[in-house]
């Protein structure tokens, strides 16, 4: 089995995530993609929507799509969760699966400084998602999904805060949850990272 692992804050999940994860699955021949929402990191600046609401949005976003499995393993353990720990955990649960870690190109310059980066690259094949605004020189020979989609969760939150439409940027069911919980009403003053 070829298994994708796609982690993120998913605050909110958007069509960029879904289109690109599908493209990655198609390109790499993945059977399934685990979507793994990250826990809230209390040490980071800014507020992030509660885990249970982000989880509901993610489940709503992919509920009819057999490619995706929403995986809660990071949400209920104390942050930070290191990617290598999650990947090793997944490897234990999906014994024998060939793991592929899907990562946006905005993380390209940092991956080498992630915890146990060499082990991470041994445990999972990296698939990079090219991203508008992220310069990216792939000298590693790793797979790149070259589709450029200019959607970000930051822009979506800003649009909601300033009363602009996010229709078609997120699945309709995600939009309904954002409305129901009155998410993203306050403009962000600090960077989250
Ligand atoms: P934020 O704007 O809050 O940082 P985001 O849109 O980057 O959020 P995340 O949940 O942080 O969304 O992203 C999860 C993963 O998906 C990360 O690896 C991120 O780089 C990648 N990603 C998200 N949107 C895109 C995009 N439009 N193109 C390429 N990669 C993306």
Coordinates of C-alpha atoms and ligand atoms in Angstrom, one line a residue:
X1 CA 0.0 0.0 0.0
X2 CA 1.2 3.5 -0.9
X3 CA 0.1 5.9 1.8
X4 CA 0.3 9.7 1.8
X5 CA 0.7 11.7 5.0
X6 CA -0.5 15.3 4.8
X7 CA -0.2 17.3 8.0
X8 CA -1.2 20.9 8.7
X9 CA -3.1 23.3 10.9
X10 CA -6.1 23.2 8.5
X11 CA -7.4 26.4 9.9
X12 CA -9.5 26.2 7.8
X13 CA -9.0 23.3 5.3
X14 CA -9.3 24.8 1.8
X15 CA -9.6 23.7 -1.8
X16 CA -5.8 24.2 -2.3
X17 CA -5.2 21.4 0.2
X18 CA -7.7 19.1 -1.4
X19 CA -6.8 19.7 -5.1
X20 CA -3.1 19.4 -4.3
X21 CA -3.4 16.3 -2.2
X22 CA -5.3 14.7 -5.1
X23 CA -2.7 15.8 -7.5
X24 CA 0.0 14.3 -5.3
X25 CA -1.9 11.0 -5.0
X26 CA -2.4 10.8 -8.8
X27 CA 1.3 11.6 -9.5
X28 CA 2.7 9.2 -6.9
X29 CA 0.0 6.5 -7.2
X30 CA -1.1 6.8 -3.6
X31 CA -3.9 4.5 -2.4
X32 CA -4.9 6.7 0.5
X33 CA -3.9 10.0 2.1
X34 CA -4.0 10.6 5.8
X35 CA -4.9 14.2 6.7
X36 CA -3.4 14.9 10.1
X37 CA -4.4 18.1 11.9
X38 CA -1.8 19.5 14.2
X39 CA -2.4 20.3 17.8
X40 CA -2.6 23.9 18.9
X41 CA 0.9 25.0 19.9
X42 CA 0.6 27.2 23.0
X43 CA 4.2 28.4 22.4
X44 CA 3.4 30.0 19.1
X45 CA 2.1 33.5 18.6
X46 CA -1.5 34.0 17.7
X47 CA -4.5 32.0 18.2
X48 CA -5.5 29.0 16.3
X49 CA -9.1 27.6 16.2
X50 CA -9.8 24.8 18.7
X51 CA -8.8 21.3 17.6
X52 CA -12.3 19.9 17.7
X53 CA -13.6 22.6 15.3
X54 CA -10.7 22.2 12.9
X55 CA -11.4 18.5 13.0
X56 CA -15.1 19.0 12.2
X57 CA -14.1 21.2 9.3
X58 CA -11.7 18.7 7.9
X59 CA -14.1 15.8 8.2
X60 CA -16.8 17.9 6.6
X61 CA -14.4 18.8 3.8
X62 CA -13.6 15.2 2.8
X63 CA -16.6 13.2 4.0
X64 CA -17.5 11.8 0.6
X65 CA -14.0 11.2 -0.6
X66 CA -12.6 7.7 -0.3
X67 CA -9.0 8.9 -0.9
X68 CA -8.8 10.7 2.4
X69 CA -8.7 9.5 6.0
X70 CA -8.8 12.1 8.7
X71 CA -6.3 11.0 11.4
X72 CA -6.6 12.5 14.9
X73 CA -3.3 11.2 16.3
X74 CA -1.6 14.6 16.8
X75 CA -4.6 16.4 18.1
X76 CA -5.0 14.8 21.5
X77 CA -1.3 14.6 22.5
X78 CA 0.5 17.6 23.9
X79 CA 2.1 19.7 21.2
X80 CA 4.6 20.0 19.6
X81 CA 4.3 16.9 17.6
X82 CA 7.4 16.3 15.5
X83 CA 6.8 15.0 12.0
X84 CA 9.3 12.1 12.4
X85 CA 7.3 10.9 15.5
X86 CA 4.1 11.0 13.6
X87 CA 5.6 9.3 10.6
X88 CA 7.1 6.5 12.8
X89 CA 3.8 6.2 14.5
X90 CA 1.9 5.8 11.2
X91 CA 4.5 3.3 10.1
X92 CA 3.7 1.1 13.1
X93 CA 0.0 1.3 12.4
X94 CA 0.2 0.7 8.7
X95 CA 2.8 -2.0 8.8
X96 CA 4.4 -2.5 5.4
X97 CA 2.9 0.7 3.8
X98 CA 5.2 2.8 1.7
X99 CA 4.9 6.2 3.2
X100 CA 4.9 9.5 1.3
X101 CA 5.0 12.8 3.2
X102 CA 3.2 15.6 1.4
X103 CA 4.6 19.1 2.2
X104 CA 4.1 22.6 0.8
X105 CA 7.1 24.3 -0.7
X106 CA 6.9 27.1 1.8
X107 CA 8.6 24.5 4.2
X108 CA 11.4 23.8 1.7
X109 CA 14.1 25.8 3.4
X110 CA 13.2 24.4 6.9
X111 CA 12.9 20.7 6.3
X112 CA 16.6 20.1 6.8
X113 CA 16.3 21.5 10.3
X114 CA 13.3 19.5 11.3
X115 CA 13.9 17.0 14.0
X116 CA 15.8 13.9 12.7
X117 CA 15.5 15.1 9.1
X118 CA 17.6 12.3 7.6
X119 CA 15.6 9.7 9.4
X120 CA 12.4 11.4 8.2
X121 CA 13.6 11.2 4.6
X122 CA 14.4 7.5 5.1
X123 CA 11.1 6.8 6.6
X124 CA 9.0 8.6 4.0
X125 CA 9.4 9.8 0.5
X126 CA 8.8 13.5 0.3
X127 CA 6.4 15.0 -2.2
X128 CA 6.7 18.8 -2.5
X129 CA 3.7 20.9 -3.4
X130 CA 4.9 24.0 -5.4
X131 CA 3.4 27.1 -4.0
X132 CA 3.0 30.6 -5.5
X133 CA 5.4 32.9 -3.7
X134 CA 7.7 30.1 -2.4
X135 CA 10.9 29.9 -4.3
X136 CA 12.0 26.4 -4.6
X137 CA 15.0 24.7 -6.0
X138 CA 14.7 21.0 -5.9
X139 CA 18.2 19.7 -5.8
X140 CA 17.1 16.6 -3.9
X141 CA 15.4 14.8 -6.8
X142 CA 12.3 14.5 -4.7
X143 CA 8.9 14.5 -6.3
X144 CA 7.3 17.9 -7.0
X145 CA 3.6 18.5 -7.7
X146 CA 3.9 21.5 -10.0
X147 CA 0.4 22.7 -9.9
X148 CA 0.3 26.3 -8.5
X149 CA -2.8 27.2 -6.5
X150 CA -2.9 30.5 -4.9
X151 CA -5.1 29.7 -1.9
X152 CA -3.9 30.1 1.7
X153 CA -5.7 29.7 5.1
X154 CA -4.2 33.1 6.1
X155 CA -5.9 34.8 3.2
X156 CA -9.2 33.0 3.9
X157 CA -9.1 34.2 7.6
X158 CA -8.3 37.7 6.5
X159 CA -11.1 37.7 4.0
X160 CA -13.6 36.6 6.6
X161 CA -12.4 39.2 9.1
X162 CA -12.9 41.9 6.5
X163 CA -16.3 40.7 5.4
X164 CA -15.2 39.4 1.9
X165 CA -16.4 36.2 0.4
X166 CA -14.6 32.9 0.7
X167 CA -17.1 31.1 -1.4
X168 CA -15.4 28.5 -3.7
X169 CA -12.1 28.8 -1.7
X170 CA -13.4 26.2 0.8
X171 CA -15.9 23.4 0.5
X172 CA -19.5 24.6 1.1
X173 CA -19.7 22.5 4.3
X174 CA -16.6 24.1 5.7
X175 CA -18.2 27.5 4.9
X176 CA -21.2 26.5 7.0
X177 CA -19.1 25.6 10.0
X178 CA -17.1 28.9 9.7
X179 CA -20.5 30.7 9.7
X180 CA -22.0 28.7 12.5
X181 CA -19.1 29.2 14.9
X182 CA -18.4 32.8 13.8
X183 CA -14.8 31.9 13.1
X184 CA -12.1 34.4 12.0
X185 CA -14.1 37.5 12.8
X186 CA -11.2 39.4 14.3
X187 CA -8.3 40.6 12.1
X188 CA -5.0 39.0 12.9
X189 CA -2.5 41.4 14.3
X190 CA 0.4 39.0 14.9
X191 CA 2.0 36.5 12.7
X192 CA 1.3 32.9 13.8
X193 CA 4.7 31.5 13.4
Ligands
LIG1 P1 -1.6 29.3 6.9 O1 -1.9 30.3 5.8 O2 -2.5 29.4 8.1 O3 -0.2 29.1 7.1 P2 -1.9 27.1 4.9 O4 -2.8 27.6 3.9 O5 -0.4 27.1 4.6 O6 -2.2 27.9 6.3 P3 -1.7 24.7 6.4 O7 -2.8 24.0 7.1 O8 -0.7 25.3 7.2 O9 -2.4 25.7 5.4 O10 -1.1 23.7 5.3 C1 -0.9 22.3 5.4 C2 0.1 22.0 4.4 O11 -0.4 22.3 3.1 C3 1.5 22.7 4.5 O12 2.5 21.8 4.1 C4 1.4 23.8 3.5 O13 2.6 24.2 3.0 C5 0.6 23.1 2.4 N1 -0.2 24.1 1.6 C6 -1.3 24.8 2.0 N2 -1.8 25.5 1.0 C7 -1.0 25.3 -0.1 C8 -1.0 25.8 -1.4 N3 -1.9 26.7 -1.9 N4 0.0 25.4 -2.2 C9 1.0 24.5 -1.8 N5 1.0 24.0 -0.5 C10 0.0 24.4 0.3

